[in-house]
Coordinates of N, CA and C in Angstrom, one line a residue:
F24 N -39.0 -79.3 -162.9 CA -39.7 -78.5 -161.9 C -38.9 -78.3 -160.6
S25 N -38.2 -79.4 -160.2 CA -37.4 -79.3 -159.0 C -36.3 -78.3 -159.1
K26 N -35.6 -78.2 -160.3 CA -34.6 -77.3 -160.5 C -35.1 -75.9 -160.4
Q27 N -36.3 -75.6 -161.1 CA -36.8 -74.3 -161.1 C -37.3 -73.9 -159.7
Y28 N -37.8 -74.8 -158.9 CA -38.2 -74.6 -157.6 C -37.1 -74.1 -156.7
H29 N -36.0 -74.9 -156.8 CA -34.8 -74.6 -156.0 C -34.2 -73.3 -156.4
Y30 N -34.2 -73.0 -157.8 CA -33.5 -71.8 -158.3 C -34.3 -70.5 -157.8
Y31 N -35.6 -70.5 -157.9 CA -36.3 -69.3 -157.5 C -36.3 -69.1 -156.0
F32 N -36.6 -70.2 -155.3 CA -36.7 -70.0 -153.8 C -35.3 -69.8 -153.2
Q33 N -34.2 -70.4 -153.8 CA -32.9 -70.1 -153.3 C -32.6 -68.6 -153.6
S34 N -33.0 -68.1 -154.7 CA -32.8 -66.7 -155.0 C -33.5 -65.8 -154.0
F35 N -34.7 -66.2 -153.7 CA -35.5 -65.4 -152.7 C -34.8 -65.4 -151.4
D36 N -34.4 -66.6 -150.9 CA -33.8 -66.7 -149.6 C -32.4 -66.0 -149.6
T37 N -31.7 -65.9 -150.7 CA -30.4 -65.4 -150.7 C -30.4 -63.8 -150.9
Y38 N -31.3 -63.3 -151.8 CA -31.2 -61.9 -152.2 C -32.4 -61.1 -151.6
I39 N -33.6 -61.6 -151.5 CA -34.7 -60.8 -151.2 C -35.0 -60.9 -149.7
A40 N -35.1 -62.1 -149.1 CA -35.4 -62.2 -147.7 C -34.5 -61.4 -146.8
P41 N -33.2 -61.4 -147.0 CA -32.3 -60.6 -146.1 C -32.7 -59.1 -146.1
T42 N -33.2 -58.6 -147.2 CA -33.5 -57.1 -147.2 C -34.7 -56.8 -146.4
M43 N -35.5 -57.8 -146.1 CA -36.8 -57.5 -145.3 C -36.4 -56.9 -144.0
S44 N -35.3 -57.3 -143.4 CA -34.9 -56.7 -142.1 C -34.6 -55.2 -142.2
L45 N -34.3 -54.7 -143.4 CA -34.0 -53.3 -143.5 C -35.3 -52.5 -143.8
A46 N -36.4 -53.1 -144.1 CA -37.6 -52.4 -144.5 C -38.3 -51.8 -143.3
D47 N -38.9 -50.6 -143.4 CA -39.7 -50.0 -142.3 C -40.9 -50.8 -142.1
I48 N -41.5 -51.4 -143.1 CA -42.7 -52.2 -142.9 C -42.8 -53.2 -144.0
V49 N -43.3 -54.4 -143.7 CA -43.5 -55.5 -144.6 C -45.0 -55.8 -144.7
I50 N -45.6 -55.8 -145.8 CA -47.0 -56.1 -146.0 C -47.2 -57.5 -146.4
P51 N -47.8 -58.3 -145.6 CA -48.1 -59.7 -146.1 C -49.1 -59.7 -147.2
Q52 N -48.9 -60.6 -148.2 CA -49.8 -60.7 -149.3 C -49.7 -59.5 -150.3
G53 N -48.9 -58.5 -150.0 CA -48.6 -57.5 -151.0 C -49.9 -56.6 -151.3
V54 N -50.1 -56.4 -152.6 CA -51.2 -55.5 -153.0 C -52.6 -56.1 -152.8
E55 N -52.6 -57.4 -152.4 CA -53.9 -58.0 -152.2 C -54.4 -57.8 -150.7
N56 N -53.5 -57.2 -149.9 CA -53.9 -57.0 -148.5 C -54.5 -55.5 -148.4
D57 N -55.8 -55.4 -148.7 CA -56.4 -54.1 -148.7 C -56.5 -53.4 -147.4
V58 N -56.6 -54.2 -146.3 CA -56.7 -53.6 -145.0 C -55.4 -53.0 -144.6
A59 N -54.3 -53.7 -144.8 CA -53.0 -53.1 -144.5 C -52.7 -51.8 -145.3
L60 N -53.1 -51.9 -146.6 CA -52.8 -50.8 -147.5 C -53.6 -49.5 -147.1
Q61 N -54.9 -49.7 -146.7 CA -55.7 -48.6 -146.2 C -55.1 -48.0 -144.9
L62 N -54.6 -48.9 -144.0 CA -54.0 -48.3 -142.8 C -52.8 -47.5 -143.1
I63 N -52.0 -47.9 -144.1 CA -50.8 -47.1 -144.5 C -51.2 -45.8 -145.1
I64 N -52.2 -45.8 -146.0 CA -52.7 -44.6 -146.6 C -53.2 -43.6 -145.6
Q65 N -54.0 -44.1 -144.6 CA -54.5 -43.2 -143.6 C -53.4 -42.6 -142.7
H66 N -52.4 -43.4 -142.4 CA -51.2 -42.9 -141.7 C -50.5 -41.9 -142.4
V67 N -50.3 -42.1 -143.7 CA -49.6 -41.1 -144.5 C -50.4 -39.8 -144.6
K68 N -51.7 -39.9 -144.7 CA -52.5 -38.7 -144.8 C -52.4 -37.9 -143.5
R69 N -52.5 -38.6 -142.3 CA -52.3 -38.0 -141.0 C -51.0 -37.3 -140.9
E70 N -49.9 -37.9 -141.3 CA -48.6 -37.3 -141.2 C -48.5 -36.0 -142.1
L71 N -49.1 -36.1 -143.3 CA -49.1 -34.9 -144.2 C -49.8 -33.8 -143.6
D72 N -51.0 -34.1 -143.0 CA -51.8 -33.0 -142.3 C -51.0 -32.4 -141.1
R73 N -50.3 -33.3 -140.4 CA -49.6 -32.9 -139.2 C -48.4 -32.0 -139.5
R74 N -47.8 -32.2 -140.7 CA -46.7 -31.4 -141.1 C -47.0 -30.2 -141.9
G75 N -48.3 -30.0 -142.0 CA -48.8 -28.8 -142.7 C -48.8 -28.9 -144.2
Y76 N -49.0 -30.1 -144.8 CA -49.0 -30.3 -146.2 C -50.2 -29.6 -146.8
V77 N -50.0 -28.8 -147.8 CA -51.1 -28.0 -148.5 C -51.4 -28.7 -149.8
T78 N -52.6 -29.1 -150.0 CA -52.9 -29.8 -151.3 C -53.0 -28.7 -152.3
R79 N -53.0 -29.2 -153.6 CA -53.1 -28.3 -154.7 C -54.4 -27.5 -154.7
S80 N -55.5 -28.2 -154.4 CA -56.8 -27.5 -154.4 C -56.9 -26.4 -153.3
K81 N -56.2 -26.6 -152.2 CA -56.2 -25.5 -151.2 C -55.4 -24.3 -151.6
T82 N -54.4 -24.5 -152.4 CA -53.5 -23.4 -152.8 C -54.2 -22.6 -153.8
T83 N -55.3 -23.1 -154.5 CA -56.0 -22.3 -155.5 C -57.3 -21.8 -155.1
C84 N -57.5 -21.8 -153.7 CA -58.8 -21.3 -153.2 C -58.7 -19.8 -152.8
N85 N -59.7 -19.1 -153.0 CA -59.7 -17.7 -152.6 C -60.3 -17.5 -151.2
N86 N -60.6 -16.3 -150.8 CA -61.1 -16.1 -149.5 C -62.5 -16.7 -149.2
D87 N -63.3 -16.8 -150.3 CA -64.6 -17.4 -150.2 C -64.6 -18.9 -150.2
N88 N -63.3 -19.5 -150.2 CA -63.1 -21.0 -150.2 C -63.7 -21.6 -151.5
L89 N -63.6 -20.9 -152.6 CA -64.0 -21.4 -153.9 C -62.8 -21.5 -154.7
L90 N -62.8 -22.5 -155.6 CA -61.7 -22.7 -156.5 C -61.5 -21.5 -157.4
T91 N -60.3 -21.0 -157.6 CA -60.1 -19.9 -158.5 C -59.5 -20.4 -159.8
E92 N -60.1 -19.9 -160.9 CA -59.7 -20.3 -162.2 C -58.4 -19.6 -162.5
L93 N -57.3 -20.4 -162.6 CA -56.0 -19.8 -163.0 C -55.8 -19.8 -164.5
P94 N -55.2 -18.8 -165.0 CA -55.0 -18.8 -166.5 C -54.0 -19.8 -166.9
L95 N -54.3 -20.5 -168.0 CA -53.5 -21.5 -168.5 C -52.5 -20.9 -169.5
P96 N -51.3 -21.4 -169.6 CA -50.3 -20.8 -170.5 C -50.7 -21.2 -172.0
E97 N -50.4 -20.3 -172.9 CA -50.7 -20.5 -174.3 C -50.0 -21.7 -174.9
S98 N -48.9 -22.1 -174.3 CA -48.2 -23.2 -174.9 C -48.7 -24.5 -174.4
L99 N -49.7 -24.5 -173.5 CA -50.3 -25.8 -173.0 C -51.2 -26.4 -174.1
V100 N -51.0 -27.6 -174.4 CA -51.8 -28.4 -175.3 C -52.4 -29.6 -174.6
I101 N -53.7 -29.7 -174.5 CA -54.4 -30.8 -173.8 C -54.9 -31.8 -174.8
L102 N -54.6 -33.1 -174.5 CA -55.1 -34.2 -175.4 C -56.6 -34.1 -175.5
P103 N -57.1 -34.0 -176.8 CA -58.5 -33.9 -177.0 C -59.3 -35.1 -176.3
S104 N -60.4 -34.7 -175.6 CA -61.2 -35.7 -174.9 C -62.2 -36.4 -175.8
T105 N -61.6 -37.2 -176.7 CA -62.4 -38.0 -177.6 C -63.1 -39.2 -176.9
S106 N -64.0 -39.9 -177.6 CA -64.6 -41.0 -177.0 C -63.6 -42.1 -176.7
E107 N -62.5 -42.2 -177.5 CA -61.5 -43.2 -177.3 C -60.8 -42.9 -176.0
V108 N -60.4 -41.7 -175.8 CA -59.7 -41.3 -174.6 C -60.6 -41.5 -173.3
K109 N -61.9 -41.2 -173.4 CA -62.8 -41.4 -172.3 C -62.9 -42.8 -171.9
V110 N -62.9 -43.7 -173.0 CA -63.0 -45.1 -172.7 C -61.7 -45.6 -172.0
L111 N -60.6 -45.1 -172.4 CA -59.3 -45.5 -171.8 C -59.3 -45.0 -170.3
L112 N -59.7 -43.8 -170.1 CA -59.7 -43.3 -168.7 C -60.7 -44.0 -167.8
T113 N -61.8 -44.4 -168.4 CA -62.8 -45.1 -167.6 C -62.2 -46.5 -167.2
I114 N -61.5 -47.2 -168.1 CA -60.9 -48.5 -167.7 C -59.8 -48.3 -166.7
I115 N -59.0 -47.3 -166.9 CA -57.9 -47.0 -166.0 C -58.3 -46.7 -164.6
R116 N -59.4 -45.9 -164.5 CA -59.8 -45.4 -163.2 C -60.8 -46.3 -162.5
D117 N -61.2 -47.4 -163.1 CA -62.1 -48.4 -162.5 C -61.3 -49.2 -161.6
K118 N -61.8 -49.2 -160.3 CA -61.0 -50.0 -159.3 C -61.1 -51.5 -159.5
T119 N -62.0 -52.0 -160.3 CA -62.1 -53.4 -160.6 C -61.3 -53.9 -161.7
T120 N -60.6 -52.9 -162.4 CA -59.7 -53.3 -163.5 C -58.5 -54.1 -163.0
I121 N -58.3 -55.2 -163.7 CA -57.1 -56.1 -163.3 C -55.8 -55.4 -163.7
R122 N -54.7 -55.9 -163.1 CA -53.4 -55.2 -163.3 C -53.0 -55.2 -164.8
D123 N -53.2 -56.4 -165.5 CA -52.7 -56.5 -166.9 C -53.5 -55.5 -167.8
D124 N -54.8 -55.4 -167.5 CA -55.6 -54.4 -168.3 C -55.2 -53.0 -168.0
F125 N -54.9 -52.7 -166.8 CA -54.5 -51.4 -166.4 C -53.2 -51.0 -167.1
I126 N -52.3 -51.9 -167.1 CA -51.0 -51.6 -167.8 C -51.2 -51.4 -169.3
F127 N -52.0 -52.3 -169.9 CA -52.2 -52.3 -171.4 C -52.9 -51.0 -171.8
Y128 N -54.0 -50.6 -171.1 CA -54.7 -49.4 -171.6 C -54.0 -48.1 -171.1
S129 N -53.2 -48.2 -170.1 CA -52.4 -47.0 -169.7 C -51.3 -46.8 -170.8
Q130 N -50.7 -47.8 -171.3 CA -49.8 -47.7 -172.4 C -50.4 -47.1 -173.7
R131 N -51.6 -47.5 -174.0 CA -52.4 -47.0 -175.1 C -52.6 -45.5 -175.0
L132 N -52.9 -45.0 -173.8 CA -53.2 -43.6 -173.5 C -51.9 -42.8 -173.6
M133 N -50.8 -43.4 -173.1 CA -49.5 -42.8 -173.2 C -49.0 -42.6 -174.7
R134 N -49.3 -43.6 -175.5 CA -48.9 -43.5 -176.9 C -49.7 -42.4 -177.6
L135 N -51.0 -42.3 -177.3 CA -51.8 -41.2 -177.8 C -51.2 -39.8 -177.5
L136 N -50.8 -39.7 -176.2 CA -50.2 -38.4 -175.7 C -48.9 -38.1 -176.4
L137 N -48.0 -39.2 -176.5 CA -46.7 -39.0 -177.2 C -46.9 -38.7 -178.7
E138 N -47.8 -39.4 -179.3 CA -48.0 -39.1 -180.7 C -48.5 -37.7 -181.0
L139 N -49.4 -37.2 -180.0 CA -49.8 -35.8 -180.1 C -48.6 -34.8 -180.0
S140 N -47.7 -35.1 -179.1 CA -46.5 -34.2 -179.0 C -45.6 -34.2 -180.2
L141 N -45.6 -35.4 -181.0 CA -44.8 -35.4 -182.2 C -45.3 -34.5 -183.3
T142 N -46.6 -34.2 -183.2 CA -47.2 -33.3 -184.3 C -46.6 -31.9 -184.2
F143 N -46.0 -31.5 -183.1 CA -45.4 -30.2 -183.0 C -44.0 -30.1 -183.4
L144 N -43.4 -31.2 -183.8 CA -42.0 -31.2 -184.3 C -41.9 -30.5 -185.7
P145 N -40.9 -29.8 -186.0 CA -40.7 -29.1 -187.3 C -40.5 -30.2 -188.4
V146 N -41.1 -29.9 -189.5 CA -40.9 -30.8 -190.7 C -40.5 -30.0 -191.9
T147 N -40.0 -30.7 -192.9 CA -39.6 -30.1 -194.2 C -40.2 -30.9 -195.3
P148 N -40.5 -30.3 -196.4 CA -41.0 -31.1 -197.5 C -40.0 -32.2 -198.0
E149 N -40.6 -33.3 -198.4 CA -39.7 -34.4 -198.9 C -40.5 -35.2 -199.9
T150 N -39.9 -35.5 -201.0 CA -40.5 -36.3 -202.1 C -39.8 -37.6 -202.2
V151 N -40.7 -38.7 -202.2 CA -40.1 -40.1 -202.2 C -40.8 -40.8 -203.3
P152 N -40.1 -41.8 -203.9 CA -40.6 -42.7 -204.9 C -41.5 -43.7 -204.3
T153 N -42.6 -44.1 -205.0 CA -43.5 -45.2 -204.5 C -43.3 -46.4 -205.3
F154 N -43.9 -47.5 -204.9 CA -43.8 -48.8 -205.6 C -44.4 -48.8 -206.9
R155 N -45.3 -47.8 -207.2 CA -46.0 -47.7 -208.5 C -45.2 -46.9 -209.4
G156 N -44.0 -46.5 -209.0 CA -43.2 -45.6 -209.9 C -43.6 -44.2 -209.9
E157 N -44.5 -43.8 -209.0 CA -44.9 -42.4 -208.9 C -44.1 -41.7 -207.7
E158 N -44.3 -40.4 -207.6 CA -43.6 -39.7 -206.5 C -44.7 -39.2 -205.5
Y159 N -44.3 -39.3 -204.3 CA -45.2 -38.8 -203.2 C -44.6 -37.6 -202.6
N160 N -45.3 -36.5 -202.5 CA -44.8 -35.3 -201.9 C -45.3 -35.3 -200.4
G161 N -44.4 -35.6 -199.6 CA -44.7 -35.6 -198.1 C -43.8 -34.7 -197.3
V162 N -43.6 -35.0 -196.1 CA -42.8 -34.3 -195.2 C -41.9 -35.2 -194.4
A163 N -40.8 -34.7 -193.8 CA -39.9 -35.4 -192.9 C -39.6 -34.6 -191.7
F164 N -39.4 -35.2 -190.6 CA -39.0 -34.5 -189.4 C -37.6 -33.9 -189.6
T165 N -37.3 -32.8 -189.0 CA -36.0 -32.2 -189.1 C -35.4 -32.2 -187.7
G166 N -34.1 -32.4 -187.6 CA -33.4 -32.5 -186.3 C -33.5 -33.8 -185.7
K167 N -32.9 -34.0 -184.5 CA -32.9 -35.2 -183.8 C -33.8 -35.1 -182.6
L168 N -34.3 -36.2 -182.1 CA -35.3 -36.3 -181.0 C -34.7 -37.2 -179.9
C169 N -34.9 -36.8 -178.7 CA -34.6 -37.7 -177.5 C -35.6 -37.5 -176.5
A170 N -35.6 -38.4 -175.5 CA -36.6 -38.3 -174.4 C -35.8 -38.3 -173.0
V171 N -36.4 -37.6 -172.1 CA -35.9 -37.5 -170.7 C -37.0 -37.8 -169.7
S172 N -36.8 -38.9 -168.9 CA -37.9 -39.2 -168.0 C -37.5 -38.8 -166.6
I173 N -38.5 -38.2 -165.9 CA -38.3 -37.8 -164.5 C -38.5 -39.1 -163.6
V174 N -37.5 -39.6 -163.0 CA -37.6 -40.8 -162.2 C -38.4 -40.4 -161.0
R175 N -39.4 -41.4 -160.6 CA -39.6 -42.7 -161.2 C -40.9 -42.7 -162.0
A176 N -41.7 -41.7 -161.8 CA -43.0 -41.8 -162.5 C -42.9 -41.7 -164.0
G177 N -41.9 -40.9 -164.5 CA -41.7 -40.7 -165.9 C -41.2 -42.0 -166.6
E178 N -40.7 -42.9 -165.9 CA -40.1 -44.1 -166.5 C -41.2 -45.0 -167.0
V179 N -42.4 -44.9 -166.5 CA -43.5 -45.8 -167.0 C -43.9 -45.4 -168.5
M180 N -43.4 -44.3 -168.9 CA -43.7 -43.8 -170.3 C -42.6 -44.3 -171.3
E181 N -41.6 -44.9 -170.8 CA -40.5 -45.2 -171.7 C -40.9 -46.3 -172.7
T182 N -41.6 -47.3 -172.2 CA -42.1 -48.4 -173.2 C -42.9 -47.8 -174.3
A183 N -43.8 -46.8 -173.9 CA -44.7 -46.2 -174.9 C -43.9 -45.4 -175.9
V184 N -42.9 -44.6 -175.4 CA -42.1 -43.8 -176.3 C -41.2 -44.6 -177.3
H185 N -40.8 -45.8 -176.8 CA -40.0 -46.7 -177.7 C -40.9 -47.3 -178.8
S186 N -42.2 -47.5 -178.5 CA -43.1 -48.0 -179.5 C -43.5 -46.9 -180.5
V187 N -43.3 -45.7 -180.2 CA -43.7 -44.6 -181.0 C -42.5 -44.0 -181.9
V188 N -41.4 -44.0 -181.2 CA -40.2 -43.5 -181.9 C -39.1 -44.5 -181.8
K189 N -38.7 -45.0 -183.0 CA -37.7 -46.1 -183.1 C -36.3 -45.7 -182.7
D190 N -35.7 -46.5 -181.8 CA -34.3 -46.2 -181.4 C -34.1 -44.8 -180.8
I191 N -35.0 -44.4 -180.0 CA -34.9 -43.1 -179.4 C -34.0 -43.2 -178.2
S192 N -33.1 -42.2 -177.9 CA -32.3 -42.1 -176.8 C -33.1 -41.5 -175.6
I193 N -32.9 -42.1 -174.4 CA -33.6 -41.7 -173.2 C -32.6 -41.4 -172.1
G194 N -32.8 -40.2 -171.5 CA -32.1 -39.8 -170.4 C -32.9 -39.8 -169.1
K195 N -32.3 -39.6 -168.0 CA -33.1 -39.7 -166.7 C -32.7 -38.6 -165.8
I196 N -33.7 -38.1 -165.1 CA -33.4 -37.1 -164.0 C -34.2 -37.5 -162.8
L197 N -33.4 -37.5 -161.7 CA -34.0 -37.9 -160.4 C -34.1 -36.6 -159.5
I198 N -35.3 -36.2 -159.2 CA -35.5 -35.0 -158.3 C -36.3 -35.4 -157.2
Q199 N -35.9 -35.1 -156.0 CA -36.6 -35.4 -154.8 C -36.7 -34.1 -153.9
T200 N -37.7 -34.1 -153.0 CA -37.8 -32.9 -152.1 C -36.8 -33.0 -151.0
C201 N -36.1 -31.9 -150.8 CA -35.1 -31.8 -149.7 C -35.9 -31.7 -148.4
Q202 N -35.6 -32.5 -147.4 CA -36.3 -32.6 -146.1 C -36.1 -31.3 -145.3
S203 N -35.0 -30.7 -145.4 CA -34.7 -29.5 -144.6 C -35.3 -28.2 -145.2
T204 N -35.3 -28.1 -146.5 CA -35.8 -26.9 -147.1 C -37.2 -27.0 -147.7
G205 N -37.6 -28.2 -148.0 CA -38.9 -28.5 -148.7 C -38.9 -28.2 -150.2
E206 N -37.7 -27.8 -150.7 CA -37.5 -27.5 -152.1 C -37.0 -28.7 -152.9
P207 N -37.3 -28.8 -154.2 CA -36.8 -30.0 -155.0 C -35.3 -29.9 -155.2
A208 N -34.7 -31.0 -155.1 CA -33.2 -31.1 -155.2 C -32.9 -32.2 -156.2
L209 N -31.8 -31.9 -157.0 CA -31.3 -32.9 -158.0 C -30.4 -33.9 -157.4
H210 N -30.8 -35.2 -157.6 CA -30.0 -36.3 -157.0 C -29.3 -37.1 -158.1
Y211 N -29.8 -37.1 -159.3 CA -29.2 -38.0 -160.4 C -29.5 -37.3 -161.7
L212 N -28.5 -37.4 -162.6 CA -28.7 -36.8 -163.9 C -27.9 -37.6 -165.0
R213 N -28.6 -38.1 -166.0 CA -28.0 -38.7 -167.1 C -28.7 -38.3 -168.4
L214 N -28.0 -37.6 -169.2 CA -28.6 -37.1 -170.4 C -27.9 -37.6 -171.7
P215 N -28.7 -37.8 -172.8 CA -28.1 -38.3 -174.0 C -27.0 -37.3 -174.5
Y216 N -26.0 -37.9 -175.2 CA -24.9 -37.1 -175.8 C -25.4 -36.2 -176.9
G217 N -25.1 -34.9 -176.8 CA -25.5 -34.0 -177.8 C -26.9 -33.5 -177.7
I218 N -27.4 -33.5 -176.4 CA -28.8 -33.1 -176.2 C -29.1 -31.7 -176.5
A219 N -28.1 -30.8 -176.5 CA -28.3 -29.4 -176.7 C -28.8 -29.1 -178.1
S220 N -28.5 -30.0 -179.0 CA -29.0 -29.8 -180.4 C -30.2 -30.6 -180.8
M221 N -30.8 -31.2 -179.8 CA -32.0 -32.1 -180.0 C -33.3 -31.5 -179.5
H222 N -34.4 -32.1 -180.0 CA -35.7 -31.8 -179.5 C -35.9 -32.8 -178.3
V223 N -36.4 -32.3 -177.2 CA -36.5 -33.1 -176.0 C -37.9 -33.3 -175.6
M224 N -38.3 -34.6 -175.4 CA -39.6 -34.9 -174.8 C -39.4 -35.2 -173.3
L225 N -39.8 -34.3 -172.5 CA -39.7 -34.5 -171.0 C -40.9 -35.2 -170.5
M226 N -40.7 -36.4 -169.9 CA -41.8 -37.3 -169.5 C -42.0 -37.4 -168.0
D227 N -43.2 -37.2 -167.6 CA -43.5 -37.3 -166.2 C -45.0 -37.8 -166.1
A228 N -45.2 -39.0 -165.6 CA -46.5 -39.6 -165.7 C -47.5 -38.9 -164.7
T229 N -47.1 -38.3 -163.7 CA -48.0 -37.6 -162.7 C -47.5 -36.2 -162.5
L230 N -48.4 -35.3 -162.2 CA -48.1 -33.9 -162.0 C -48.9 -33.4 -160.8
A231 N -48.3 -33.1 -159.7 CA -49.0 -32.5 -158.5 C -48.8 -31.0 -158.5
T232 N -47.7 -30.6 -157.9 CA -47.4 -29.2 -157.8 C -46.6 -28.7 -159.0
G233 N -46.0 -29.6 -159.7 CA -45.2 -29.2 -160.9 C -43.8 -28.8 -160.5
A234 N -43.4 -28.9 -159.3 CA -42.1 -28.4 -158.9 C -41.0 -29.2 -159.5
A235 N -41.1 -30.6 -159.6 CA -40.1 -31.4 -160.2 C -40.0 -31.1 -161.6
A236 N -41.1 -31.0 -162.3 CA -41.1 -30.7 -163.8 C -40.4 -29.4 -164.1
M237 N -40.7 -28.4 -163.3 CA -40.1 -27.0 -163.5 C -38.6 -27.1 -163.3
M238 N -38.2 -27.8 -162.2 CA -36.8 -27.9 -162.0 C -36.1 -28.7 -163.1
A239 N -36.7 -29.7 -163.6 CA -36.1 -30.5 -164.7 C -36.0 -29.6 -165.9
I240 N -37.0 -28.8 -166.2 CA -36.8 -27.8 -167.3 C -35.7 -26.9 -167.1
R241 N -35.5 -26.4 -165.9 CA -34.4 -25.5 -165.6 C -33.1 -26.2 -165.9
I242 N -33.0 -27.4 -165.4 CA -31.8 -28.2 -165.6 C -31.4 -28.3 -167.1
L243 N -32.4 -28.6 -167.9 CA -32.2 -28.8 -169.4 C -31.8 -27.4 -170.0
L244 N -32.4 -26.4 -169.5 CA -32.1 -25.0 -170.1 C -30.7 -24.7 -169.8
V245 N -30.2 -25.0 -168.6 CA -28.8 -24.8 -168.2 C -27.8 -25.5 -169.2
R246 N -28.3 -26.6 -169.7 CA -27.5 -27.4 -170.6 C -27.8 -27.0 -172.1
F247 N -28.3 -25.8 -172.3 CA -28.5 -25.2 -173.6 C -29.5 -25.9 -174.4
V248 N -30.5 -26.6 -173.8 CA -31.6 -27.3 -174.5 C -32.7 -26.2 -174.6
T249 N -33.1 -26.0 -175.8 CA -34.1 -24.9 -176.1 C -35.4 -25.5 -176.6
Q250 N -35.4 -26.7 -177.1 CA -36.6 -27.3 -177.7 C -37.1 -28.4 -176.7
I251 N -38.1 -28.0 -175.8 CA -38.5 -29.0 -174.8 C -40.0 -29.1 -174.9
A252 N -40.5 -30.3 -175.0 CA -41.9 -30.6 -175.0 C -42.2 -31.5 -173.8
S253 N -42.9 -31.0 -172.8 CA -43.2 -31.8 -171.6 C -44.5 -32.6 -171.7
C254 N -44.4 -33.9 -171.5 CA -45.5 -34.8 -171.7 C -45.9 -35.4 -170.3
C255 N -47.2 -35.2 -170.0 CA -47.7 -35.6 -168.6 C -49.1 -36.1 -168.8
I256 N -49.4 -37.1 -168.0 CA -50.8 -37.6 -168.0 C -51.5 -37.0 -166.7

């Protein structure tokens, strides 16, 4: 116990504690400090309002201040709202859900979404022998598959995609808003080798304006990627 105590606390004093001097704000007790977190949230909201931030709901309002129904693209596929999906969403959105349960059920929902996207991959007929000496007429996926996560929200889906597709290659794209222009800008890019000939699952766990996702798609198109399936919760 003594060795473990000194190992962890010396690591904290050596590597973590010095970085606290570089932080803009340090929250005592972390996520358990509800009062401090609410103060930060209120401050962020005030700053967004002061800088003229327009929410997505405001951009879709007409002159009568009513939400306008925008046409959805034909290529958009929504995960069916089954009873299982509703149960998962209820647990995830419940503020009393503990952290471990939130992660567990979020991963389940991500797997359902990823498995739905796999149904749109092209397949070819394939006949295989069974243990009973018979033949089974099935199908097999054609082509190669890789995933690209939009840092950092898309990275939470990497565990789920590994559990759905074995040994899948994953790339990363980091896109952040430029402070001077307000437009999305590319900061980091790492794509799997030979991505131009692959089917790509573009992963982003959250979608607000869609600017980062649209730029990520443009980046992939520039690299001659033509088969893109965007997965978002």
